[in-house]
Amino acid sequence: MRDRVLDRLLRSAIERAGAPNGLWFTERQLYYQFCRAALPAHRLPHRVALTVPVPVGYAVFRRVLRRHGEVPGLLALRPPRTGPAGRHTAEPDLFDYGLPRLLVCQSESVAQMLRANALPMESACPVLSAAELPLDPRVAAMLGRVERSAVYVLHDASAEGHDFPARVAELAGIPDTVRVVPLGLRANQAARLHVFHQRGVVRPVVAAAVDPWERAWLDRGRFAEVEAVRPASLLRTVHRLVRDIRRPPRTLAGEWRRARAAGFLTWPAA
């Protein structure tokens, strides 16, 4: 009986993880969709800000997944890319152009998922992971050729994640003129989305810009992964943020300001 219920939850999770239009997704994204099928905490009102412990252990999910067999849309992760940038293109003047934006993901699997779903093409924004830093010096120079170019940073809601954007400029080797724009995920954004959190080793947060609620949340050893966000929502939001596409307010200017503060991730600073 229990196995039949878990199998049904997995089938629902597979269908929803790839929706709409057959998206690629990682195993961790499928796991969190499996958790949403088991406990639909995402249906709580947004005004209720909280994260929820995962209702199903990862080992249980892996056991159900092995029993299911092949999963359409499940991304087969590869080792981080190595070697000089541009080695697959024949354009001799590739590095003579400017590069207005670049996205760096803390997670290698998230970077691969975004690339698999054509985000670099749709958003005109190359996607790298922390494992691929430092940048090729020629790519860093391309960022320096554009006024107000930016490196956007996508990270987990964790102590390491909160500190990661401050380390990117040094890790990437970018010019001082290039902005580093953290997109999140932050703990308060995770709470608005009611994503599932897990517990790990407590580690102090070095970053200064952490409000008391977030610090208390992190001090309990909690963390929430970017992969806990639904794949379609992640793609849509990242595309909007790196292209600085602003949604018009539905009502008053105050509602607009509240939406910016409460939504998943944050709009880049102007």
Short mmCIF file of C-alpha atoms in Angstrom, two decimals:
data_model
loop_
_atom_site.label_atom_id
_atom_site.label_comp_id
_atom_site.label_asym_id
_atom_site.label_seq_id
_atom_site.Cartn_x
_atom_site.Cartn_y
_atom_site.Cartn_z
CA MET A 1 0.00 0.00 0.00
CA ARG A 2 2.75 2.46 1.00
CA ASP A 3 4.77 1.61 -2.13
CA ARG A 4 1.77 2.28 -4.34
CA VAL A 5 1.27 5.69 -2.75
CA LEU A 6 4.94 6.59 -3.18
CA ASP A 7 4.92 5.41 -6.80
CA ARG A 8 1.88 7.59 -7.49
CA LEU A 9 3.56 10.58 -5.87
CA LEU A 10 6.63 10.07 -8.05
CA ARG A 11 4.59 9.89 -11.25
CA SER A 12 2.90 13.16 -10.33
CA ALA A 13 6.27 14.73 -9.48
CA ILE A 14 7.77 13.71 -12.84
CA GLU A 15 4.86 15.23 -14.73
CA ARG A 16 4.99 18.50 -12.79
CA ALA A 17 8.79 18.84 -12.76
CA GLY A 18 8.90 18.91 -16.57
CA ALA A 19 5.88 21.16 -17.01
CA PRO A 20 5.33 23.06 -19.16
CA ASN A 21 6.79 21.95 -22.47
CA GLY A 22 9.05 19.15 -21.32
CA LEU A 23 11.72 20.94 -19.29
CA TRP A 24 14.94 19.27 -18.24
CA PHE A 25 15.34 18.92 -14.47
CA THR A 26 17.89 17.56 -12.02
CA GLU A 27 17.40 14.67 -9.63
CA ARG A 28 17.36 17.11 -6.68
CA GLN A 29 14.66 19.17 -8.39
CA LEU A 30 12.63 16.02 -8.89
CA TYR A 31 13.14 15.13 -5.22
CA TYR A 32 11.74 18.46 -4.07
CA GLN A 33 8.81 18.11 -6.48
CA PHE A 34 8.23 14.68 -4.92
CA CYS A 35 8.17 16.40 -1.51
CA ARG A 36 5.64 18.96 -2.80
CA ALA A 37 3.44 16.12 -4.00
CA ALA A 38 3.63 14.54 -0.55
CA LEU A 39 3.13 17.81 1.35
CA PRO A 40 1.81 20.73 -0.77
CA ALA A 41 3.18 23.47 1.50
CA HIS A 42 3.58 25.75 -1.54
CA ARG A 43 -0.19 26.30 -1.45
CA LEU A 44 0.04 28.24 1.81
CA PRO A 45 -0.68 31.99 1.55
CA HIS A 46 2.41 34.06 0.74
CA ARG A 47 1.75 36.30 3.72
CA VAL A 48 2.60 33.28 5.90
CA ALA A 49 6.39 33.31 5.72
CA LEU A 50 7.94 29.99 6.67
CA THR A 51 9.99 27.13 5.35
CA VAL A 52 9.02 23.51 5.89
CA PRO A 53 11.19 20.49 6.76
CA VAL A 54 11.40 17.91 3.99
CA PRO A 55 8.62 15.34 4.56
CA VAL A 56 10.41 12.44 2.83
CA GLY A 57 14.05 11.43 3.20
CA TYR A 58 16.28 11.42 0.14
CA ALA A 59 17.07 7.72 0.58
CA VAL A 60 13.36 6.86 0.38
CA PHE A 61 13.01 8.97 -2.78
CA ARG A 62 16.03 7.29 -4.41
CA ARG A 63 14.55 3.88 -3.67
CA VAL A 64 11.25 4.82 -5.33
CA LEU A 65 13.12 6.37 -8.26
CA ARG A 66 15.15 3.21 -8.87
CA ARG A 67 11.96 1.17 -8.83
CA HIS A 68 10.37 3.48 -11.42
CA GLY A 69 13.12 3.15 -14.01
CA GLU A 70 13.88 5.66 -16.77
CA VAL A 71 12.51 9.19 -16.24
CA PRO A 72 11.88 11.46 -19.26
CA GLY A 73 13.43 14.89 -18.70
CA LEU A 74 15.81 13.80 -15.94
CA LEU A 75 19.14 15.45 -16.66
CA ALA A 76 22.26 13.29 -16.66
CA LEU A 77 24.82 15.52 -14.98
CA ARG A 78 28.33 15.75 -16.38
CA PRO A 79 31.62 16.79 -14.75
CA PRO A 80 32.23 20.58 -14.71
CA ARG A 81 33.51 21.93 -17.99
CA THR A 82 37.26 22.49 -18.23
CA GLY A 83 39.53 24.08 -20.76
CA PRO A 84 39.63 27.56 -22.32
CA ALA A 85 36.40 29.35 -23.20
CA GLY A 86 35.40 29.50 -26.85
CA ARG A 87 37.22 26.33 -27.83
CA HIS A 88 34.15 25.09 -29.76
CA THR A 89 33.71 28.18 -31.93
CA ALA A 90 35.61 29.10 -35.10
CA GLU A 91 35.05 32.88 -34.87
CA PRO A 92 38.52 34.44 -34.53
CA ASP A 93 37.11 37.75 -33.18
CA LEU A 94 34.87 36.21 -30.49
CA PHE A 95 36.73 37.83 -27.61
CA ASP A 96 36.86 41.29 -29.23
CA TYR A 97 33.24 41.95 -28.28
CA GLY A 98 31.77 43.17 -25.00
CA LEU A 99 29.77 40.95 -22.66
CA PRO A 100 27.00 42.76 -20.74
CA ARG A 101 26.00 39.96 -18.38
CA LEU A 102 27.13 36.65 -16.97
CA LEU A 103 25.40 34.30 -14.52
CA VAL A 104 27.43 32.34 -11.95
CA CYS A 105 25.63 29.57 -10.05
CA GLN A 106 26.93 28.25 -6.76
CA SER A 107 25.61 24.83 -7.80
CA GLU A 108 27.08 22.97 -10.77
CA SER A 109 23.85 21.00 -11.25
CA VAL A 110 21.76 24.19 -11.39
CA ALA A 111 24.12 25.64 -14.01
CA GLN A 112 23.78 22.51 -16.13
CA MET A 113 19.99 22.56 -15.79
CA LEU A 114 19.77 26.20 -16.91
CA ARG A 115 22.03 25.50 -19.90
CA ALA A 116 20.04 22.39 -20.84
CA ASN A 117 16.89 24.50 -20.94
CA ALA A 118 18.53 27.09 -23.24
CA LEU A 119 18.61 29.93 -20.73
CA PRO A 120 21.93 31.28 -22.15
CA MET A 121 20.30 31.61 -25.57
CA GLU A 122 16.95 32.96 -24.33
CA SER A 123 18.53 35.48 -21.95
CA ALA A 124 21.70 36.27 -23.94
CA CYS A 125 23.61 35.40 -20.77
CA PRO A 126 26.33 32.75 -20.46
CA VAL A 127 25.88 30.46 -17.43
CA LEU A 128 28.79 29.14 -15.38
CA SER A 129 29.12 27.43 -12.02
CA ALA A 130 31.48 28.11 -9.15
CA ALA A 131 33.40 25.01 -10.19
CA GLU A 132 34.27 26.72 -13.50
CA LEU A 133 35.92 29.77 -11.88
CA PRO A 134 38.20 31.62 -12.34
CA LEU A 135 37.03 33.01 -15.63
CA ASP A 136 39.10 32.78 -18.75
CA PRO A 137 40.93 36.18 -18.75
CA ARG A 138 39.54 36.90 -22.21
CA VAL A 139 35.96 36.54 -20.90
CA ALA A 140 36.76 38.81 -17.94
CA ALA A 141 38.08 41.37 -20.43
CA MET A 142 34.82 41.15 -22.42
CA LEU A 143 32.87 42.11 -19.28
CA GLY A 144 35.17 45.09 -18.81
CA ARG A 145 34.39 46.45 -22.27
CA VAL A 146 30.71 47.13 -21.48
CA GLU A 147 29.52 49.99 -19.28
CA ARG A 148 27.56 48.69 -16.26
CA SER A 149 28.16 45.05 -17.11
CA ALA A 150 27.15 42.63 -14.38
CA VAL A 151 27.92 39.20 -13.00
CA TYR A 152 24.71 37.80 -11.51
CA VAL A 153 25.05 35.27 -8.72
CA LEU A 154 22.56 32.49 -7.94
CA HIS A 155 23.13 30.76 -4.61
CA ASP A 156 21.49 28.60 -1.96
CA ALA A 157 19.89 29.96 1.20
CA SER A 158 22.70 28.81 3.46
CA ALA A 159 25.58 30.32 5.38
CA GLU A 160 27.95 29.46 2.52
CA GLY A 161 25.44 30.73 -0.03
CA HIS A 162 25.00 34.09 1.70
CA ASP A 163 28.77 34.60 1.68
CA PHE A 164 29.26 33.37 -1.90
CA PRO A 165 28.41 36.63 -3.82
CA ALA A 166 31.04 38.54 -1.83
CA ARG A 167 33.64 35.99 -2.95
CA VAL A 168 32.69 35.91 -6.63
CA ALA A 169 34.63 39.02 -7.71
CA GLU A 170 37.83 37.53 -6.32
CA LEU A 171 37.09 33.99 -7.51
CA ALA A 172 36.10 35.10 -11.02
CA GLY A 173 38.94 37.57 -11.56
CA ILE A 174 36.67 40.26 -13.04
CA PRO A 175 37.55 43.97 -13.43
CA ASP A 176 36.56 46.34 -10.60
CA THR A 177 34.10 48.11 -12.90
CA VAL A 178 31.89 45.01 -13.23
CA ARG A 179 28.94 44.83 -10.82
CA VAL A 180 28.30 41.68 -8.80
CA VAL A 181 24.54 41.31 -8.34
CA PRO A 182 23.24 38.65 -5.92
CA LEU A 183 19.93 37.17 -7.06
CA GLY A 184 19.29 34.86 -4.09
CA LEU A 185 18.03 32.44 -2.88
CA ARG A 186 17.88 34.09 0.56
CA ALA A 187 16.19 32.66 3.62
CA ASN A 188 13.38 35.24 3.63
CA GLN A 189 12.66 34.53 -0.05
CA ALA A 190 12.60 30.79 0.67
CA ALA A 191 10.10 31.49 3.45
CA ARG A 192 7.79 33.41 1.08
CA LEU A 193 7.84 30.47 -1.32
CA HIS A 194 7.43 27.91 1.50
CA VAL A 195 10.25 25.81 0.07
CA PHE A 196 11.49 22.78 1.94
CA HIS A 197 14.53 23.25 4.14
CA GLN A 198 17.04 20.78 5.49
CA ARG A 199 19.46 20.84 8.39
CA GLY A 200 23.22 20.70 8.25
CA VAL A 201 26.26 21.78 10.20
CA VAL A 202 25.87 25.20 11.80
CA ARG A 203 28.38 27.64 10.31
CA PRO A 204 28.68 31.37 11.10
CA VAL A 205 27.58 33.80 8.41
CA VAL A 206 30.38 36.18 7.44
CA ALA A 207 28.29 38.43 5.17
CA ALA A 208 27.25 41.61 6.97
CA ALA A 209 23.94 42.14 5.16
CA VAL A 210 21.91 39.46 6.92
CA ASP A 211 18.82 40.55 8.80
CA PRO A 212 18.12 39.13 12.29
CA TRP A 213 15.39 36.75 11.10
CA GLU A 214 17.65 35.24 8.46
CA ARG A 215 20.55 34.94 10.88
CA ALA A 216 18.34 33.16 13.42
CA TRP A 217 17.05 30.83 10.65
CA LEU A 218 20.60 29.99 9.58
CA ASP A 219 21.84 29.63 13.15
CA ARG A 220 19.46 26.69 13.55
CA GLY A 221 21.47 24.86 10.91
CA ARG A 222 18.80 25.26 8.25
CA PHE A 223 19.48 25.60 4.54
CA ALA A 224 17.33 25.67 1.40
CA GLU A 225 18.67 24.78 -2.03
CA VAL A 226 17.90 26.64 -5.25
CA GLU A 227 16.81 23.25 -6.58
CA ALA A 228 13.93 23.33 -4.08
CA VAL A 229 12.28 25.93 -6.36
CA ARG A 230 10.05 24.52 -9.10
CA PRO A 231 12.06 24.26 -12.37
CA ALA A 232 9.69 26.39 -14.46
CA SER A 233 9.60 29.11 -11.79
CA LEU A 234 13.37 29.10 -11.54
CA LEU A 235 13.85 29.48 -15.28
CA ARG A 236 11.22 32.21 -15.59
CA THR A 237 12.54 34.21 -12.64
CA VAL A 238 16.21 33.99 -13.56
CA HIS A 239 15.42 35.06 -17.14
CA ARG A 240 13.48 38.06 -15.87
CA LEU A 241 16.18 39.11 -13.42
CA VAL A 242 19.24 38.83 -15.64
CA ARG A 243 17.41 40.74 -18.40
CA ASP A 244 16.10 43.25 -15.82
CA ILE A 245 12.52 42.78 -17.03
CA ARG A 246 10.33 44.58 -14.52
CA ARG A 247 6.74 43.64 -13.89
CA PRO A 248 4.34 46.58 -13.74
CA PRO A 249 2.55 46.98 -10.39
CA ARG A 250 -0.95 45.58 -10.24
CA THR A 251 -2.20 48.36 -7.97
CA LEU A 252 -0.33 51.12 -6.14
CA ALA A 253 3.33 52.06 -5.92
CA GLY A 254 3.45 50.65 -2.40
CA GLU A 255 2.34 47.26 -3.72
CA TRP A 256 5.15 47.42 -6.24
CA ARG A 257 7.73 47.99 -3.51
CA ARG A 258 6.31 45.16 -1.41
CA ALA A 259 6.39 42.79 -4.40
CA ARG A 260 10.06 43.55 -4.96
CA ALA A 261 10.85 42.79 -1.34
CA ALA A 262 8.73 39.66 -1.01
CA GLY A 263 9.24 37.80 -4.29
CA PHE A 264 11.66 34.99 -5.03
CA LEU A 265 15.12 36.38 -5.53
CA THR A 266 15.54 40.15 -5.91
CA TRP A 267 15.51 42.53 -8.81
CA PRO A 268 19.03 43.75 -9.62
CA ALA A 269 19.81 47.18 -8.22
CA ALA A 270 19.62 49.92 -10.83
#
